[in-house]
Coordinates of C-alpha atoms in Angstrom, one line a residue:
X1 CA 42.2 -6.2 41.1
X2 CA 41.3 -9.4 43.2
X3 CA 41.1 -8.8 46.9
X4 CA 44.6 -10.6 48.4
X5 CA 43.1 -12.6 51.4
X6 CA 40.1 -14.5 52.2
X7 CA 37.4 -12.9 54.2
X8 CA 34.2 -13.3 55.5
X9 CA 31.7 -10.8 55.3
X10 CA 28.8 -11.1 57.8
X11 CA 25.6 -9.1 56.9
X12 CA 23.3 -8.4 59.9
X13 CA 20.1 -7.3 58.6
X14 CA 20.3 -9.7 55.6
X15 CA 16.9 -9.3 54.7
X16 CA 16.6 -5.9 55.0
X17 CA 16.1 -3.1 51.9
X18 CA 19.3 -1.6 52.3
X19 CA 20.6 -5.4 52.1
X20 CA 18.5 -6.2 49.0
X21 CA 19.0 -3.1 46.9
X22 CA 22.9 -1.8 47.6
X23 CA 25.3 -4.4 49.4
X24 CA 24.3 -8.0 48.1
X25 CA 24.2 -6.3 44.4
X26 CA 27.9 -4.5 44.9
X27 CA 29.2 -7.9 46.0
X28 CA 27.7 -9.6 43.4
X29 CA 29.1 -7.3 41.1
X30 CA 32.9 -7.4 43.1
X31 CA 32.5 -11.1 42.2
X32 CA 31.1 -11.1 38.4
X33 CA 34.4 -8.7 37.4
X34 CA 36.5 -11.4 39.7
X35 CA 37.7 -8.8 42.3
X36 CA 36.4 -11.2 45.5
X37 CA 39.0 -13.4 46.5
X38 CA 37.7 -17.3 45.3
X39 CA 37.4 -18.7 48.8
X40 CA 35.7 -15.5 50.4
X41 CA 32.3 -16.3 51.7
X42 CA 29.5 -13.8 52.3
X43 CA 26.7 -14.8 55.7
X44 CA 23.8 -13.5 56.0
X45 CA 22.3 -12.8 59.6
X46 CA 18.5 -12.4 60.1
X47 CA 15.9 -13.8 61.9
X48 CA 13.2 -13.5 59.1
X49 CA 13.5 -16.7 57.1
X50 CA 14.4 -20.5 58.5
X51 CA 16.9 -21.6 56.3
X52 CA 19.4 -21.4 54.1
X53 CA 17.6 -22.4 51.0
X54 CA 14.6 -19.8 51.7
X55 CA 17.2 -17.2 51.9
X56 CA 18.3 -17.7 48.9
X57 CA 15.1 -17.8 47.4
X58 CA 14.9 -14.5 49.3
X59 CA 17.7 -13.1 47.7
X60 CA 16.6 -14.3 44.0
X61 CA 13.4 -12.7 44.2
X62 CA 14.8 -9.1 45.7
X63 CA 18.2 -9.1 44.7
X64 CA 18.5 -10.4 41.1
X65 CA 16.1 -7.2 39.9
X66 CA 18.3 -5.2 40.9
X67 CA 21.7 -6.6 39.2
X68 CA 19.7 -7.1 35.6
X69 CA 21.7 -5.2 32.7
X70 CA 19.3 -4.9 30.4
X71 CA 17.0 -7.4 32.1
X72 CA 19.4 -10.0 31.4
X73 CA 21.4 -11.3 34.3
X74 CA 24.7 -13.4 34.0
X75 CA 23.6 -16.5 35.1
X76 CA 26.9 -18.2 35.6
X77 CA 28.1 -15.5 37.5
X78 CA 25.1 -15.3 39.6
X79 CA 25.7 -19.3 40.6
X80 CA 28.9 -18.5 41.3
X81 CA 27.9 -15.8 43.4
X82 CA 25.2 -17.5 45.6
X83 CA 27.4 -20.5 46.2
X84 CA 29.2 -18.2 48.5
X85 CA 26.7 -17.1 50.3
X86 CA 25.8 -18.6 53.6
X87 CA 22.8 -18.1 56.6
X88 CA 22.6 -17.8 59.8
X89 CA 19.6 -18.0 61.4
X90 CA 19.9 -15.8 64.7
X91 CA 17.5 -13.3 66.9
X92 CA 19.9 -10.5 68.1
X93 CA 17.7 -9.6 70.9
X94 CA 19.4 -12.9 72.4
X95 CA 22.9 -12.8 72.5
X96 CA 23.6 -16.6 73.2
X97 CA 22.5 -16.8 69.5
X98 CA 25.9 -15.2 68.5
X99 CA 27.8 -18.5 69.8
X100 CA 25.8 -19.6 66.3
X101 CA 27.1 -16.9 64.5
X102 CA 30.9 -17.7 65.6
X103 CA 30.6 -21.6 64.9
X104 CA 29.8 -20.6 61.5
X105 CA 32.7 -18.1 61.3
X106 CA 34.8 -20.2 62.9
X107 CA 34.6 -22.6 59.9
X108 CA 36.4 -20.2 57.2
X109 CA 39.7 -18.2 57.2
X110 CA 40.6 -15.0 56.2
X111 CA 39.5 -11.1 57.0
X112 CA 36.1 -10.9 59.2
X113 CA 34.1 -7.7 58.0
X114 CA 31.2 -7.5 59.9
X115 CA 28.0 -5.4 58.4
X116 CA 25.3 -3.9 60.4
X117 CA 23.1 -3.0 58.1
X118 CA 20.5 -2.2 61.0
X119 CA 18.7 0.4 62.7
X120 CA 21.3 2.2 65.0
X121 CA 19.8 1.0 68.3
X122 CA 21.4 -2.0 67.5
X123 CA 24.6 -1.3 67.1
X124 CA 25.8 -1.4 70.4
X125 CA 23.9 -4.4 71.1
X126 CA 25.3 -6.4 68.3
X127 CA 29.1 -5.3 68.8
X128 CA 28.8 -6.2 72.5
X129 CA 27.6 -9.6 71.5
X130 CA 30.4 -9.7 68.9
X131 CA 32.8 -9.5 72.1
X132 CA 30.9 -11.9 74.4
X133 CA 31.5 -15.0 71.8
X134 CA 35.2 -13.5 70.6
X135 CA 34.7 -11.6 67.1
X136 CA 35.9 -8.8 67.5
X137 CA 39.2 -9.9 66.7
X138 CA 40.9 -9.5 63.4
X139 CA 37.8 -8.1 62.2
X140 CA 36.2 -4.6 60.8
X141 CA 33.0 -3.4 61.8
X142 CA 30.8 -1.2 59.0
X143 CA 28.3 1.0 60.5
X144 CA 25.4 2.5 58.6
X145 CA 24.1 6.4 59.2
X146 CA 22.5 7.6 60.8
X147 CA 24.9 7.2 63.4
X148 CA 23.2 8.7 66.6
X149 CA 20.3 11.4 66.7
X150 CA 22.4 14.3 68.2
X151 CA 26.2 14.7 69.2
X152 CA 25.1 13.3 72.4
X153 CA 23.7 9.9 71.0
X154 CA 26.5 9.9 68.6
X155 CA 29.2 10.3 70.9
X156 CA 27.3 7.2 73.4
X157 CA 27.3 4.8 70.2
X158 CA 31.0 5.7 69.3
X159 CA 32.0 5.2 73.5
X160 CA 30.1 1.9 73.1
X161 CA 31.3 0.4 70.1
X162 CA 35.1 1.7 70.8
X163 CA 35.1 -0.1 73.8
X164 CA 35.1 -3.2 71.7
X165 CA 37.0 -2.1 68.4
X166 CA 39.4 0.1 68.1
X167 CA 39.0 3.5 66.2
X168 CA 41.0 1.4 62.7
X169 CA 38.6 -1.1 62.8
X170 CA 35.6 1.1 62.6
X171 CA 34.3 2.1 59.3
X172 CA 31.6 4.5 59.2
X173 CA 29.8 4.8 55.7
X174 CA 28.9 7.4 53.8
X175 CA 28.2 6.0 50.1
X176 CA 28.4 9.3 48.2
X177 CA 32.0 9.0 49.4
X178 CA 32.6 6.2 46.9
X179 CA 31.4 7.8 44.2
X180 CA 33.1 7.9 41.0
X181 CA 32.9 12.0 40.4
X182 CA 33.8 12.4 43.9
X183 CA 36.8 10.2 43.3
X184 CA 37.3 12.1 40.1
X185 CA 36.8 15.9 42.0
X186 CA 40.5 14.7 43.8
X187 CA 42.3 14.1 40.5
X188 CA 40.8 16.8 39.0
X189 CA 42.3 19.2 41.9
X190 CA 45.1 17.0 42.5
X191 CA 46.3 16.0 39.5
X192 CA 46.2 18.9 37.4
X193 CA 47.9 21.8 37.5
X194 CA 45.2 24.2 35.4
X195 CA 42.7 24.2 38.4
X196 CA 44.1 23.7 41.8
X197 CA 46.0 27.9 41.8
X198 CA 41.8 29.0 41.1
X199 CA 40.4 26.8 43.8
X200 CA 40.3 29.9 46.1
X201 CA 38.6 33.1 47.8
X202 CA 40.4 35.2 44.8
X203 CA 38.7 33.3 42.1
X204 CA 35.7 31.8 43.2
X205 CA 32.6 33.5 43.7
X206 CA 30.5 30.8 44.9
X207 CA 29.7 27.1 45.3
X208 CA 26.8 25.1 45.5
X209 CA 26.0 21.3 46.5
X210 CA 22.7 20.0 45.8
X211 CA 20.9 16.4 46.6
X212 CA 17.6 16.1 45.4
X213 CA 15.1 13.7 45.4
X214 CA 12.1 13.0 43.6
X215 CA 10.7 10.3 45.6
X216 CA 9.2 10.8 49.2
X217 CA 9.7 9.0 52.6
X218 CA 8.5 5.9 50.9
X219 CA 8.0 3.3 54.0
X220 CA 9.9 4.9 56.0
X221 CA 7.6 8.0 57.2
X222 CA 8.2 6.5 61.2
X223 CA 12.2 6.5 60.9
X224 CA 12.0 10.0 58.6
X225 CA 9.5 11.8 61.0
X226 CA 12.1 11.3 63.9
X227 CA 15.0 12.2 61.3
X228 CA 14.4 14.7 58.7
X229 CA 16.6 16.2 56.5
X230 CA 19.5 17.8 58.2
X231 CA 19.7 14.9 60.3
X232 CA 19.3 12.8 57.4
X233 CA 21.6 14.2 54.9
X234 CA 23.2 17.4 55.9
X235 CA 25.3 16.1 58.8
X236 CA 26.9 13.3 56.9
X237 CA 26.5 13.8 53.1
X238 CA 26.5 16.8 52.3
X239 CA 29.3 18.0 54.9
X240 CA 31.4 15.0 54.1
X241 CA 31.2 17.0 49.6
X242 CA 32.0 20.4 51.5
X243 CA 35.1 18.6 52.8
X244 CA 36.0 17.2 50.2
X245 CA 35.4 20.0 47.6
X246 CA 37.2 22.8 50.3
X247 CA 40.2 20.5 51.9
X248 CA 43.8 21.2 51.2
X249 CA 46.1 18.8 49.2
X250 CA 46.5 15.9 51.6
X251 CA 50.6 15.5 51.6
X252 CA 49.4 11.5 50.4
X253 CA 46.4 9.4 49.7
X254 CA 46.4 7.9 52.9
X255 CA 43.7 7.3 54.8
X256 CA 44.6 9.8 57.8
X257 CA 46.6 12.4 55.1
X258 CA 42.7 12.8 53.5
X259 CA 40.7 12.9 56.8
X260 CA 42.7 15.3 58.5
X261 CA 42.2 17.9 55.9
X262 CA 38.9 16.9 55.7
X263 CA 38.8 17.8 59.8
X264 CA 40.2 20.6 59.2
X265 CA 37.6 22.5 57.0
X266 CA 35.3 21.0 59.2
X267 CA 36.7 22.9 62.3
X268 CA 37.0 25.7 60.2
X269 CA 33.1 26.0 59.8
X270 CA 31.7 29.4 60.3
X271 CA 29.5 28.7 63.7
X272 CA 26.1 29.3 62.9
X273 CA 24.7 31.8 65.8
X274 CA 21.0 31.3 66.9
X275 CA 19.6 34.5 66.5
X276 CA 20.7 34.4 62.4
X277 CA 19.5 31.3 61.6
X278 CA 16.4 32.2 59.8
X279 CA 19.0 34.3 57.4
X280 CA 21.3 31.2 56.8
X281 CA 18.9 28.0 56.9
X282 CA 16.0 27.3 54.9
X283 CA 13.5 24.6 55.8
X284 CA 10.3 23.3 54.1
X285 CA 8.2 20.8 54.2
X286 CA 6.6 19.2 50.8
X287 CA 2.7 19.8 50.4
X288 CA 0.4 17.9 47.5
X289 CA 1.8 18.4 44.4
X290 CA 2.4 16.8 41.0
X291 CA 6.2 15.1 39.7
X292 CA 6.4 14.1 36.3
X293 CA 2.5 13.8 35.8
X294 CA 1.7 11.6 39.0
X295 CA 0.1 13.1 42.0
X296 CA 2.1 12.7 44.9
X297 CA 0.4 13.3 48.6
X298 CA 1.2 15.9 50.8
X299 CA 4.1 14.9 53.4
X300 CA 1.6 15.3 56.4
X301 CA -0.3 12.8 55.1
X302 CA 1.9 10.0 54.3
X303 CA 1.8 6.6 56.4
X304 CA 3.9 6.8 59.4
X305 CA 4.1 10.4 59.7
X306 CA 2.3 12.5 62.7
X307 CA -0.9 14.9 60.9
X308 CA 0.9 18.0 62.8
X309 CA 4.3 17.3 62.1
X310 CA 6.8 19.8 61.9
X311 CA 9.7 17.1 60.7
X312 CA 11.8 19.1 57.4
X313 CA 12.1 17.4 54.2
X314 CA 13.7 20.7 52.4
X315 CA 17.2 22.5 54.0
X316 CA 19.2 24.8 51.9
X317 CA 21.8 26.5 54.1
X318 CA 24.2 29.4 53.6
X319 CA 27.6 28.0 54.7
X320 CA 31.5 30.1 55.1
X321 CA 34.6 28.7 55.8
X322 CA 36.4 30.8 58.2
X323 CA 40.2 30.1 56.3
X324 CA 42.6 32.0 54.3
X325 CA 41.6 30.0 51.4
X326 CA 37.5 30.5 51.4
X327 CA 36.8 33.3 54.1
X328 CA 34.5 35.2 52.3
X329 CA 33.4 32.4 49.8
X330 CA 29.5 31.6 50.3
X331 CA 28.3 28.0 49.8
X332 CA 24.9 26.8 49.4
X333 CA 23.8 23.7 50.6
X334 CA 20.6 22.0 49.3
X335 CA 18.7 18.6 49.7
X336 CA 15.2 17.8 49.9
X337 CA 12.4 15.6 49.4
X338 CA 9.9 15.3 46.5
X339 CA 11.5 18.2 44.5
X340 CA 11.6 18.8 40.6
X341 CA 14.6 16.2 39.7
X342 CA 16.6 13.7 40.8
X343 CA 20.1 15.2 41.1
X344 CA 23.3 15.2 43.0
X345 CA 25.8 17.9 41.7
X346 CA 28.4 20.3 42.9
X347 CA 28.7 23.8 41.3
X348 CA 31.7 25.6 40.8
X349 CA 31.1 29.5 39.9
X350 CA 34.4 31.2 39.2
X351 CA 34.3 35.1 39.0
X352 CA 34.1 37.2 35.8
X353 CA 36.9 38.3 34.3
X354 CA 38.0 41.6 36.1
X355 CA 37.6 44.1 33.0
X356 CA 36.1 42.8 29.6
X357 CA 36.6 44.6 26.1
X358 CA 34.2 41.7 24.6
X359 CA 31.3 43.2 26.0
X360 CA 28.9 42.4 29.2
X361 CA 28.7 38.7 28.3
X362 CA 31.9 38.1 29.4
X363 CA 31.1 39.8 33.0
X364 CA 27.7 37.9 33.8
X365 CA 27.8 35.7 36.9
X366 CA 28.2 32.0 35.7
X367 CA 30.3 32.5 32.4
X368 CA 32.9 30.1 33.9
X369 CA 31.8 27.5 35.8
X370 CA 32.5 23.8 36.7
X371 CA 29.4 21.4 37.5
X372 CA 30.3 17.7 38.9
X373 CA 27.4 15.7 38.6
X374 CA 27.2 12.7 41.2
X375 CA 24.1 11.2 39.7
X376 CA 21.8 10.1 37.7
X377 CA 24.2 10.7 34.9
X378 CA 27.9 10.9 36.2
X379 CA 29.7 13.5 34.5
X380 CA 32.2 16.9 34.7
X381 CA 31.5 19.7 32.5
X382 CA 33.7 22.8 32.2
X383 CA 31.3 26.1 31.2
X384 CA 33.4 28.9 29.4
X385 CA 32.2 31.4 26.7
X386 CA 34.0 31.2 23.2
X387 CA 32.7 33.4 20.2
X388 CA 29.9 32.3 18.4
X389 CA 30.5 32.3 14.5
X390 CA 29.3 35.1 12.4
X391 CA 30.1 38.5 12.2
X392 CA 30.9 40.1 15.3
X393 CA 32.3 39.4 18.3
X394 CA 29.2 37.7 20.1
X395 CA 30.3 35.2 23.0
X396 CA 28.1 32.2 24.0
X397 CA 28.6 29.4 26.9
X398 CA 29.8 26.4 25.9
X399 CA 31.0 23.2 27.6
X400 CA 33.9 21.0 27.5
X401 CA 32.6 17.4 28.7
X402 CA 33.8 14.6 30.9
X403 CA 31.6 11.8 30.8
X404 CA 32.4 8.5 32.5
X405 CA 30.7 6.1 30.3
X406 CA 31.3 7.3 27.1
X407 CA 35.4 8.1 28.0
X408 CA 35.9 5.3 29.6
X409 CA 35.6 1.6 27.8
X410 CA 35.4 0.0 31.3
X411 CA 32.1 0.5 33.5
X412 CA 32.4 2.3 36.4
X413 CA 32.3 1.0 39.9
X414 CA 29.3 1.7 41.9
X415 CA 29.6 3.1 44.9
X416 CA 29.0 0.4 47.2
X417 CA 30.9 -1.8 45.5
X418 CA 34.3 0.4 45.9
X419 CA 33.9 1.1 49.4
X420 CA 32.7 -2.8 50.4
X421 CA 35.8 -3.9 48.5
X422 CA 38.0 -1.0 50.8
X423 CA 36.5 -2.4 54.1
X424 CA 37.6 -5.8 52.5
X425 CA 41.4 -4.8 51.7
X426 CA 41.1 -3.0 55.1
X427 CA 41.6 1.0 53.4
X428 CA 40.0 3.7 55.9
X429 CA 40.3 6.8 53.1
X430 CA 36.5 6.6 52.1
X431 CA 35.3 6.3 55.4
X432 CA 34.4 8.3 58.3
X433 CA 36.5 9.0 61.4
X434 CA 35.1 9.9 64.7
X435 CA 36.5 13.2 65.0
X436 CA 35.2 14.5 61.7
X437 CA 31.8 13.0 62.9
X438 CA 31.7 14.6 66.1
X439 CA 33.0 18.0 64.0
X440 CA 29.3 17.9 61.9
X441 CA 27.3 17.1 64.8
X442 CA 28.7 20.3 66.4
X443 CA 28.2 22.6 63.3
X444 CA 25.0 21.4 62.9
X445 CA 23.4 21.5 66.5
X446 CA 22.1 24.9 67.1
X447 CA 20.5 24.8 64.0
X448 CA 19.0 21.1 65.5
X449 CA 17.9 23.4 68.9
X450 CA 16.7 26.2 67.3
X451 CA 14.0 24.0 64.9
X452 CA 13.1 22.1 68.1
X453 CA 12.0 24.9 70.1
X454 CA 10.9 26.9 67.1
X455 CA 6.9 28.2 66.8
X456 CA 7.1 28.5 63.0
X457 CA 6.7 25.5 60.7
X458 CA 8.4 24.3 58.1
X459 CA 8.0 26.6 54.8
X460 CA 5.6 24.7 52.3
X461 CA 6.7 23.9 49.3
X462 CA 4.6 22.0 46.3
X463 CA 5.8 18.7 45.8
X464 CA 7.2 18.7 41.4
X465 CA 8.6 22.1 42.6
X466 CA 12.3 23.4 43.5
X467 CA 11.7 23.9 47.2
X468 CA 10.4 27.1 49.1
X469 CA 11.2 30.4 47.3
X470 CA 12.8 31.9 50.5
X471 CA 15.8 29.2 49.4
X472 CA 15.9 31.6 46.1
X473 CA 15.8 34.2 48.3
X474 CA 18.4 33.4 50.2
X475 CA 20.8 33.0 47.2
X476 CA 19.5 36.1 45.4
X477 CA 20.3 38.2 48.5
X478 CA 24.4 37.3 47.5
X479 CA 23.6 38.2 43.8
X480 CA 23.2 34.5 43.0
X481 CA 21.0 31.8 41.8
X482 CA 20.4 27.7 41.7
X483 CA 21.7 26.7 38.9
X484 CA 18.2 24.6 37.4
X485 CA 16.7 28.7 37.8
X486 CA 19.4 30.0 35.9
X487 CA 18.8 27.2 32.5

């Protein structure tokens, strides 16, 4: 579906990675499948090349990699596509640049989205410029995580920037929001009738969320050893699945309808106290190790990161909900750094079947089970045991498979590209509200205190490897397991 209105989309940090690798390709790819409105126009802010043509020669060298299908790009679409694209040569440490900036805008109708694909210190900076020269009117403002270093920071950029926009003209992103599992998690709850009377206390035992990496801090070892991982993907990702997988049916897809309930499991957090931390929250820190045949340094030693640091790039945590719905549920929360696999996934274990006259298979943890994965490959897959053939009544797991791809003739949307094409249409469902932002900074703050103050490092964990084995510890002390140790 087109977009209904012009727009212009303004990208500050047009140069940027973030730029190069996720938001020019989604809007190239809004525009190849003809969902861009014809006369919308996309400018690009930075300060790091002269002119327009550079920038586009810019933007061929680091964009068109990355929007290849098979190393073949459509060429006609990718003219198309850079003949809307403007620049706008600006340094936002001056604001009198900005009456640039609104002589271009000023040129073109329609929606003004406004992109700040930037570090957070300049969020404030660049909304406050916005206002000096007039743009904040009829406009949406994206902001990029991390949003604030504490609840403290956070609440001081939010009090800034809602001084000039108003609370529905603020989108905050989180792209695993946008994803099409995620998406798929709601219809699955929603929509069917089978699953939503066993999404409960009574018939689930436990549920795990993991985001793993393979890859380290990269070039970004200065911004990741002032971050690290709870920061970095706890308070925003991996709370924002929680809600999602725990919330109660929204009375509409509306945009408030979702992030109330979403709020609401949030509240409902078990606080973490201080003194049981070390029972509940897991972190490590990767040392030397090998992935996949390469040597990969230890974390210590990579470029931008302090020789003594104490910075996490593992947390698993033991999370409850304290509702009629989950109290008593545990949930398992994972994410690191330079671990075995690349993998995003939610894990459903329901409970065995109360009394079994098939024999113990039937009992054993994990005989029923639902697995969303978010990524690499995008799927749902039901567990269940059925007989196997033969004589006698043996029982063996077996899968019943949604997969995207293969399901579904039409490709699937990436992530970025559904939620730049929300901010577009002006739809707040996928996005963050304050309140539920200020809700995971509060959950996640002694935990932030206790780590700071804390005379024990990090637990080391070999780089190729699952993480630290107290985060199998931790799960084994409920009767449980990860699901990878399981297989």
């Amino acid at each position: 579906m087109q977009t209904d209105s012009n727009f212009i989309f303004v990208l500050f940090g047009g140069t940027g990675d973030l730029s190069m690798r996720k938001i020019l390709p989604a809007l190239f790819e809004a525009h190849r499948a003809g969902m861009l409105a014809a006369a919308g126009k996309i400018v690009a802010v930075a300060r790091g090349v002269e002119t327009r043509e550079a920038y586009l020669g810019w933007v061929e060298e680091h964009v068109k990699p990355h929007v290849a299908k098979n190393g073949v790009v459509d060429e006609s679409a990718w003219t198309g596509f850079l003949a809307r694209v403007e620049y706008v040569h600006i340094d936002l440490g001056r604001p009198e640049d900005f009456r640039i900036l609104r002589d271009a805008v000023a040129q073109h109708d329609g929606t003004r989205v406004f992109y700040l694909a930037t570090g957070p210190s300049l969020f404030v900076p660049i909304c406050r410029a916005l206002a000096e020269v007039g743009l904040n009117q009829n406009a949406r403002i994206v902001l990029e995580k991390p949003l604030g270093y504490d609840l403290e920071s956070s609440n001081a950029i939010n009090d800034a920037v809602g001084e000039i926009f108003q609370e529905e003209q603020i989108y905050r992103i989180d792209h695993y929001l946008g994803k099409e599992p995620v998406q798929n998690l709601l219809a699955l709850r929603f929509g069917n009738a089978l699953f939503e009377p066993l999404w409960r206390r009574e018939w689930v035992e436990s549920i795990q969320i993991t985001i793993a990496e393979e890859l380290g801090v990269e070039a970004r070892g200065d911004f990741y050893d002032n971050t690290g991982a709870l920061r970095d993907m706890v308070q925003n990702h991996l709370l924002q699945l929680l809600s999602i997988v725990t919330m109660e049916p929204p009375h509409s897809m509306d945009s408030d309808s979702v992030r109330d309930e979403k709020l609401r499991v949030l509240r409902a957090l078990k606080p973490i106290d201080e003194r049981d931390i070390s029972k509940v929250a897991v972190r490590g820190q990767y040392h030397a190790g090998v992935i996949k045949g390469q040597s990969v340094p230890a974390y210590a030693t990579e470029p931008g990161v302090r020789t003594e640091s104490r910075t996490e790039t593992f947390v698993a945590l033991k999370v409850e909900i304290e509702n009629w719905r989950w109290a008593g549920v545990p949930f398992f929360l994972r994410t690191g750094k330079r671990l075995a696999d690349r993998v995003a996934e939610i894990v459903v274990n329901f409970r065995p079947v109360p009394h079994s006259a098939l024999g113990a298979n039937a009992l054993r943890a994990g005989a029923n089970r639902l697995v969303i994965r978010l990524q690499p490959n995008e799927t749902i897959r039901l567990y269940c045991l059925a007989k196997q053939p033969g004589e006698g009544m043996n029982l063996a797991s077996v899968h019943l498979d949604l997969a995207f791809d293969q399901f579904f003739r039409e490709g699937q949307m990436e992530a970025y590209q559904r939620l730049l094409l929300d901010v577009i249409r002006g739809r707040l469902a996928l996005f963050v509200r304050r309140d539920e932002q200020e809700a995971a900074w509060r959950w996640v703050e002694p935990i932030l205190n206790e780590w700071a103050v804390s005379t024990k490092p990090p637990k080391p964990y070999a780089a190729g490897t699952w993480g630290p084995a107290a985060s199998s510890a931790m799960l084994a002390q409920h009767g449980t397991c990860w699901l990878e140790e399981e297989n």
